[in-house]
Short mmCIF file of N, CA and C and ligand atoms in Angstrom, two decimals:
data_model
loop_
_atom_site.label_atom_id
_atom_site.label_comp_id
_atom_site.label_asym_id
_atom_site.label_seq_id
_atom_site.Cartn_x
_atom_site.Cartn_y
_atom_site.Cartn_z
N MET A 1 -1.24 -11.82 44.21
CA MET A 1 -1.50 -10.72 43.27
C MET A 1 -0.20 -9.94 43.03
N ARG A 2 0.12 -9.64 41.80
CA ARG A 2 1.35 -8.90 41.49
C ARG A 2 1.09 -7.41 41.69
N SER A 3 2.04 -6.73 42.25
CA SER A 3 1.83 -5.32 42.59
C SER A 3 2.39 -4.38 41.52
N TRP A 4 3.33 -4.87 40.70
CA TRP A 4 3.93 -3.92 39.74
C TRP A 4 3.04 -3.69 38.54
N SER A 5 3.13 -2.55 38.04
CA SER A 5 2.28 -2.14 36.93
C SER A 5 2.81 -2.67 35.61
N PRO A 6 1.91 -3.01 34.70
CA PRO A 6 2.38 -3.42 33.36
C PRO A 6 3.16 -2.31 32.67
N ALA A 7 2.95 -1.08 33.10
CA ALA A 7 3.66 0.05 32.49
C ALA A 7 5.17 -0.10 32.66
N VAL A 8 5.58 -0.73 33.77
CA VAL A 8 7.01 -0.93 34.01
C VAL A 8 7.59 -1.83 32.94
N ALA A 9 6.86 -2.87 32.60
CA ALA A 9 7.33 -3.79 31.57
C ALA A 9 7.40 -3.08 30.22
N VAL A 10 6.43 -2.25 29.95
CA VAL A 10 6.41 -1.51 28.68
C VAL A 10 7.62 -0.60 28.59
N LEU A 11 7.91 0.10 29.69
CA LEU A 11 9.04 1.01 29.73
C LEU A 11 10.34 0.25 29.49
N ALA A 12 10.47 -0.90 30.18
CA ALA A 12 11.70 -1.69 30.03
C ALA A 12 11.87 -2.15 28.59
N ALA A 13 10.75 -2.50 27.96
CA ALA A 13 10.83 -2.97 26.58
C ALA A 13 11.23 -1.83 25.64
N ALA A 14 10.86 -0.61 26.02
CA ALA A 14 11.14 0.53 25.15
C ALA A 14 12.60 0.96 25.24
N LEU A 15 13.26 0.62 26.35
CA LEU A 15 14.62 1.11 26.56
C LEU A 15 15.62 0.69 25.49
N PRO A 16 15.65 -0.59 25.09
CA PRO A 16 16.64 -0.95 24.06
C PRO A 16 16.46 -0.14 22.79
N PHE A 17 15.21 0.15 22.46
CA PHE A 17 14.95 0.94 21.25
C PHE A 17 15.52 2.34 21.38
N ALA A 18 15.31 2.93 22.57
CA ALA A 18 15.81 4.28 22.80
C ALA A 18 17.33 4.30 22.68
N ALA A 19 17.99 3.30 23.23
CA ALA A 19 19.44 3.23 23.17
C ALA A 19 19.89 3.12 21.72
N GLN A 20 19.17 2.32 20.94
CA GLN A 20 19.50 2.11 19.55
C GLN A 20 19.36 3.42 18.76
N ALA A 21 18.27 4.15 19.06
CA ALA A 21 18.02 5.40 18.35
C ALA A 21 19.16 6.38 18.61
N ALA A 22 19.65 6.40 19.85
CA ALA A 22 20.73 7.32 20.18
C ALA A 22 22.00 6.92 19.43
N ALA A 23 22.24 5.62 19.31
CA ALA A 23 23.44 5.15 18.63
C ALA A 23 23.37 5.45 17.14
N ALA A 24 22.14 5.52 16.60
CA ALA A 24 21.98 5.73 15.16
C ALA A 24 22.00 7.20 14.79
N ALA A 25 22.12 8.09 15.79
CA ALA A 25 22.17 9.53 15.51
C ALA A 25 23.35 9.82 14.60
N PRO A 26 23.21 10.79 13.70
CA PRO A 26 24.27 11.07 12.75
C PRO A 26 25.59 11.44 13.43
N ALA A 27 26.63 10.82 12.98
CA ALA A 27 27.95 11.14 13.52
C ALA A 27 28.42 12.46 12.94
N PRO A 28 29.29 13.17 13.64
CA PRO A 28 29.82 14.40 13.07
C PRO A 28 30.50 14.10 11.74
N GLY A 29 30.23 14.89 10.74
CA GLY A 29 30.71 14.59 9.39
C GLY A 29 32.23 14.59 9.29
N GLY A 30 32.78 13.48 8.87
CA GLY A 30 34.21 13.39 8.68
C GLY A 30 34.56 13.83 7.27
N GLN A 31 34.64 15.13 7.08
CA GLN A 31 34.85 15.63 5.72
C GLN A 31 36.33 15.74 5.42
N LEU A 32 36.84 14.76 4.69
CA LEU A 32 38.26 14.73 4.38
C LEU A 32 38.60 15.74 3.29
N GLN A 33 37.66 15.93 2.36
CA GLN A 33 37.88 16.94 1.34
C GLN A 33 36.64 17.82 1.26
N ARG A 34 36.77 18.89 0.51
CA ARG A 34 35.65 19.81 0.36
C ARG A 34 34.49 19.08 -0.28
N SER A 35 33.43 18.96 0.43
CA SER A 35 32.27 18.20 -0.04
C SER A 35 31.06 18.74 0.68
N THR A 36 30.01 18.94 -0.07
CA THR A 36 28.82 19.54 0.51
C THR A 36 27.69 18.53 0.52
N ALA A 37 27.07 18.37 1.69
CA ALA A 37 25.95 17.44 1.79
C ALA A 37 24.65 18.19 1.51
N VAL A 38 23.81 17.57 0.69
CA VAL A 38 22.50 18.14 0.41
C VAL A 38 21.46 17.06 0.64
N GLY A 39 20.63 17.24 1.65
CA GLY A 39 19.54 16.31 1.87
C GLY A 39 18.46 16.55 0.82
N VAL A 40 17.92 15.49 0.28
CA VAL A 40 16.84 15.61 -0.69
C VAL A 40 15.72 14.67 -0.26
N SER A 41 14.52 15.23 -0.12
CA SER A 41 13.40 14.36 0.23
C SER A 41 12.57 14.10 -1.01
N ALA A 42 12.15 12.86 -1.16
CA ALA A 42 11.32 12.46 -2.30
C ALA A 42 10.02 11.90 -1.76
N ARG A 43 8.93 12.36 -2.35
CA ARG A 43 7.61 11.81 -2.05
C ARG A 43 6.73 12.11 -3.25
N GLU A 44 5.52 11.55 -3.26
CA GLU A 44 4.62 11.76 -4.38
C GLU A 44 3.99 13.15 -4.25
N PHE A 45 4.13 14.06 -5.18
CA PHE A 45 5.13 14.01 -6.23
C PHE A 45 5.94 15.27 -6.10
N ARG A 46 6.87 15.20 -5.21
CA ARG A 46 7.65 16.36 -4.86
C ARG A 46 9.08 15.94 -4.56
N LEU A 47 10.01 16.73 -5.07
CA LEU A 47 11.42 16.47 -4.84
C LEU A 47 11.98 17.74 -4.21
N THR A 48 12.41 17.65 -2.96
CA THR A 48 12.78 18.85 -2.22
C THR A 48 14.21 18.80 -1.71
N PRO A 49 15.11 19.55 -2.35
CA PRO A 49 16.46 19.66 -1.79
C PRO A 49 16.43 20.64 -0.62
N TYR A 50 17.15 20.31 0.47
CA TYR A 50 17.12 21.16 1.65
C TYR A 50 17.93 22.42 1.47
N ARG A 51 18.74 22.45 0.41
CA ARG A 51 19.37 23.71 0.02
C ARG A 51 19.46 23.73 -1.49
N THR A 52 19.40 24.92 -2.08
CA THR A 52 19.34 25.02 -3.53
C THR A 52 20.55 25.76 -4.09
N ARG A 53 21.52 26.01 -3.23
CA ARG A 53 22.74 26.71 -3.61
C ARG A 53 23.88 26.04 -2.88
N VAL A 54 24.86 25.57 -3.65
CA VAL A 54 25.99 24.87 -3.03
C VAL A 54 27.27 25.41 -3.63
N PRO A 55 28.38 25.27 -2.92
CA PRO A 55 29.66 25.61 -3.54
C PRO A 55 29.98 24.59 -4.63
N ALA A 56 30.51 25.05 -5.77
CA ALA A 56 30.92 24.12 -6.82
C ALA A 56 31.94 23.15 -6.22
N GLY A 57 31.92 21.91 -6.71
CA GLY A 57 32.81 20.88 -6.17
C GLY A 57 32.01 19.63 -5.90
N GLU A 58 32.53 18.79 -5.01
CA GLU A 58 31.83 17.54 -4.75
C GLU A 58 30.59 17.77 -3.90
N VAL A 59 29.50 17.20 -4.35
CA VAL A 59 28.23 17.31 -3.61
C VAL A 59 27.74 15.90 -3.32
N ARG A 60 27.33 15.68 -2.09
CA ARG A 60 26.73 14.40 -1.69
C ARG A 60 25.24 14.61 -1.49
N PHE A 61 24.46 14.05 -2.39
CA PHE A 61 23.01 14.14 -2.24
C PHE A 61 22.56 12.96 -1.39
N ASN A 62 21.98 13.27 -0.25
CA ASN A 62 21.43 12.22 0.61
C ASN A 62 19.93 12.15 0.34
N LEU A 63 19.57 11.18 -0.48
CA LEU A 63 18.19 11.07 -0.94
C LEU A 63 17.40 10.14 -0.02
N THR A 64 16.32 10.66 0.53
CA THR A 64 15.45 9.84 1.39
C THR A 64 14.07 9.78 0.77
N ASN A 65 13.55 8.59 0.66
CA ASN A 65 12.23 8.39 0.09
C ASN A 65 11.18 8.34 1.20
N PHE A 66 10.44 9.44 1.35
CA PHE A 66 9.38 9.51 2.35
C PHE A 66 8.04 9.11 1.77
N GLY A 67 8.04 8.69 0.52
CA GLY A 67 6.78 8.36 -0.13
C GLY A 67 6.46 6.89 -0.09
N GLU A 68 5.63 6.47 -1.03
CA GLU A 68 5.21 5.07 -1.09
C GLU A 68 5.75 4.37 -2.32
N ASP A 69 5.92 5.13 -3.41
CA ASP A 69 6.49 4.57 -4.63
C ASP A 69 8.02 4.60 -4.54
N ALA A 70 8.66 3.90 -5.46
CA ALA A 70 10.12 4.01 -5.59
C ALA A 70 10.44 5.33 -6.29
N HIS A 71 11.56 5.93 -5.91
CA HIS A 71 12.00 7.18 -6.52
C HIS A 71 13.50 7.14 -6.76
N ASP A 72 13.97 8.04 -7.64
CA ASP A 72 15.42 8.18 -7.81
C ASP A 72 15.75 9.66 -7.94
N LEU A 73 17.02 9.93 -8.12
CA LEU A 73 17.47 11.31 -8.26
C LEU A 73 18.42 11.38 -9.44
N VAL A 74 18.08 12.23 -10.41
CA VAL A 74 18.95 12.43 -11.57
C VAL A 74 19.33 13.90 -11.60
N VAL A 75 20.62 14.15 -11.80
CA VAL A 75 21.13 15.51 -11.84
C VAL A 75 21.58 15.80 -13.26
N ARG A 76 21.03 16.87 -13.83
CA ARG A 76 21.40 17.26 -15.20
C ARG A 76 21.93 18.68 -15.21
N SER A 77 22.88 18.91 -16.11
CA SER A 77 23.37 20.27 -16.32
C SER A 77 22.29 21.07 -17.03
N ALA A 78 22.52 22.38 -17.18
CA ALA A 78 21.54 23.24 -17.85
C ALA A 78 21.29 22.78 -19.27
N SER A 79 22.33 22.16 -19.90
CA SER A 79 22.16 21.71 -21.28
C SER A 79 21.49 20.34 -21.36
N GLY A 80 21.21 19.74 -20.21
CA GLY A 80 20.48 18.48 -20.20
C GLY A 80 21.36 17.24 -20.07
N ARG A 81 22.67 17.45 -19.97
CA ARG A 81 23.57 16.31 -19.82
C ARG A 81 23.43 15.73 -18.41
N VAL A 82 23.32 14.40 -18.34
CA VAL A 82 23.19 13.75 -17.03
C VAL A 82 24.57 13.72 -16.36
N VAL A 83 24.66 14.34 -15.19
CA VAL A 83 25.93 14.34 -14.47
C VAL A 83 25.91 13.38 -13.28
N GLY A 84 24.73 12.86 -12.95
CA GLY A 84 24.65 11.89 -11.87
C GLY A 84 23.28 11.26 -11.81
N ARG A 85 23.27 9.98 -11.47
CA ARG A 85 22.00 9.26 -11.38
C ARG A 85 22.09 8.30 -10.20
N SER A 86 21.17 8.43 -9.28
CA SER A 86 21.20 7.55 -8.10
C SER A 86 20.54 6.21 -8.42
N ALA A 87 20.71 5.31 -7.52
CA ALA A 87 19.94 4.06 -7.57
C ALA A 87 18.48 4.41 -7.28
N GLU A 88 17.59 3.53 -7.67
CA GLU A 88 16.19 3.70 -7.33
C GLU A 88 16.02 3.32 -5.86
N VAL A 89 15.30 4.17 -5.13
CA VAL A 89 15.17 3.97 -3.69
C VAL A 89 13.74 3.57 -3.34
N ARG A 90 13.62 2.50 -2.57
CA ARG A 90 12.30 2.04 -2.14
C ARG A 90 11.73 2.96 -1.08
N ALA A 91 10.44 2.85 -0.86
CA ALA A 91 9.78 3.62 0.19
C ALA A 91 10.50 3.42 1.53
N GLY A 92 10.75 4.51 2.21
CA GLY A 92 11.35 4.44 3.53
C GLY A 92 12.85 4.22 3.53
N SER A 93 13.47 4.17 2.35
CA SER A 93 14.91 3.93 2.28
C SER A 93 15.65 5.18 1.82
N ARG A 94 16.96 5.08 1.83
CA ARG A 94 17.76 6.22 1.40
C ARG A 94 18.98 5.75 0.63
N THR A 95 19.56 6.69 -0.11
CA THR A 95 20.80 6.39 -0.82
C THR A 95 21.61 7.67 -0.92
N VAL A 96 22.85 7.52 -1.29
CA VAL A 96 23.72 8.68 -1.45
C VAL A 96 24.19 8.74 -2.89
N LEU A 97 24.12 9.92 -3.49
CA LEU A 97 24.63 10.14 -4.85
C LEU A 97 25.72 11.21 -4.76
N ARG A 98 26.92 10.82 -5.19
CA ARG A 98 28.02 11.79 -5.17
C ARG A 98 28.26 12.29 -6.58
N VAL A 99 28.32 13.59 -6.74
CA VAL A 99 28.63 14.16 -8.05
C VAL A 99 29.59 15.33 -7.87
N ARG A 100 30.30 15.64 -8.94
CA ARG A 100 31.17 16.81 -8.91
C ARG A 100 30.53 17.86 -9.82
N LEU A 101 30.20 18.98 -9.24
CA LEU A 101 29.48 20.02 -9.99
C LEU A 101 30.39 21.21 -10.27
N ARG A 102 30.42 21.60 -11.55
CA ARG A 102 31.05 22.88 -11.90
C ARG A 102 30.06 23.97 -11.58
N ARG A 103 30.54 25.20 -11.66
CA ARG A 103 29.60 26.30 -11.44
C ARG A 103 28.48 26.26 -12.47
N GLY A 104 27.30 26.59 -12.07
CA GLY A 104 26.19 26.62 -13.02
C GLY A 104 24.89 26.16 -12.38
N SER A 105 23.91 26.03 -13.23
CA SER A 105 22.58 25.62 -12.80
C SER A 105 22.39 24.14 -13.11
N PHE A 106 21.73 23.46 -12.23
CA PHE A 106 21.49 22.03 -12.42
C PHE A 106 20.02 21.73 -12.17
N ARG A 107 19.56 20.72 -12.89
CA ARG A 107 18.17 20.30 -12.73
C ARG A 107 18.14 18.95 -12.04
N LEU A 108 17.37 18.88 -10.99
CA LEU A 108 17.19 17.62 -10.27
C LEU A 108 15.83 17.06 -10.64
N SER A 109 15.76 15.77 -10.83
CA SER A 109 14.45 15.19 -11.10
C SER A 109 14.43 13.74 -10.66
N CYS A 110 13.23 13.22 -10.53
CA CYS A 110 13.04 11.79 -10.36
C CYS A 110 12.63 11.28 -11.74
N ASP A 111 13.40 10.32 -12.24
CA ASP A 111 13.13 9.84 -13.60
C ASP A 111 12.30 8.55 -13.62
N VAL A 112 11.75 8.17 -12.49
CA VAL A 112 10.87 7.00 -12.45
C VAL A 112 9.54 7.38 -13.11
N ALA A 113 9.12 6.55 -14.03
CA ALA A 113 7.83 6.75 -14.74
C ALA A 113 7.65 8.23 -15.13
N ASP A 114 6.48 8.81 -14.82
CA ASP A 114 6.24 10.20 -15.20
C ASP A 114 6.34 11.13 -13.98
N HIS A 115 7.15 10.73 -13.00
CA HIS A 115 7.21 11.50 -11.75
C HIS A 115 7.70 12.93 -11.95
N ALA A 116 8.66 13.13 -12.86
CA ALA A 116 9.18 14.49 -13.07
C ALA A 116 8.06 15.40 -13.58
N ARG A 117 7.31 14.88 -14.55
CA ARG A 117 6.22 15.66 -15.11
C ARG A 117 5.17 15.97 -14.03
N ARG A 118 5.04 15.07 -13.09
CA ARG A 118 4.03 15.27 -12.04
C ARG A 118 4.53 16.14 -10.90
N GLY A 119 5.75 16.62 -11.04
CA GLY A 119 6.22 17.60 -10.05
C GLY A 119 7.52 17.27 -9.36
N MET A 120 8.08 16.10 -9.62
CA MET A 120 9.31 15.73 -8.91
C MET A 120 10.54 16.29 -9.64
N ARG A 121 10.68 17.61 -9.56
CA ARG A 121 11.85 18.26 -10.13
C ARG A 121 12.17 19.50 -9.31
N ALA A 122 13.41 19.91 -9.39
CA ALA A 122 13.88 21.06 -8.63
C ALA A 122 15.14 21.58 -9.31
N THR A 123 15.57 22.75 -8.93
CA THR A 123 16.81 23.27 -9.48
C THR A 123 17.80 23.52 -8.36
N LEU A 124 19.06 23.52 -8.74
CA LEU A 124 20.15 23.71 -7.78
C LEU A 124 21.22 24.53 -8.47
N LYS A 125 21.79 25.47 -7.76
CA LYS A 125 22.87 26.28 -8.33
C LYS A 125 24.17 25.94 -7.63
N ALA A 126 25.21 25.74 -8.43
CA ALA A 126 26.55 25.57 -7.86
C ALA A 126 27.31 26.88 -8.10
N VAL A 127 27.79 27.43 -7.02
CA VAL A 127 28.43 28.75 -7.11
C VAL A 127 29.86 28.68 -6.56
N ARG A 128 30.64 29.66 -6.88
CA ARG A 128 32.01 29.69 -6.38
C ARG A 128 32.02 30.12 -4.93
CU1 CU B 1 9.67 9.48 -8.25
#
């Protein structure tokens, strides 16, 4: 009869995953130039930037799709000109969109199907 518990085997199996998770933790940002990171979460049907005010200059939108449909991120100036458009992101995936923003107001939206009309839009201000 074996004396060790199956729980030991479960724990051992979990260890490589834990090590991997630690290795995948975000590295300290190597910001060579002035650049602001803005996390954006996308889900049905909400587009949420983690900050809505950034310094004018280069902005890195880190778009994560927490939903089930594909989503994207489009950045428009107040006049409606498209200043940046991300790739379409599948459920559970992420992408980065880099744009250079002058001072002003910007509109963020998901342009997939009718997602913007259904609520996937937000505003962002670039300030000095
Ligand atoms: Cu969408």
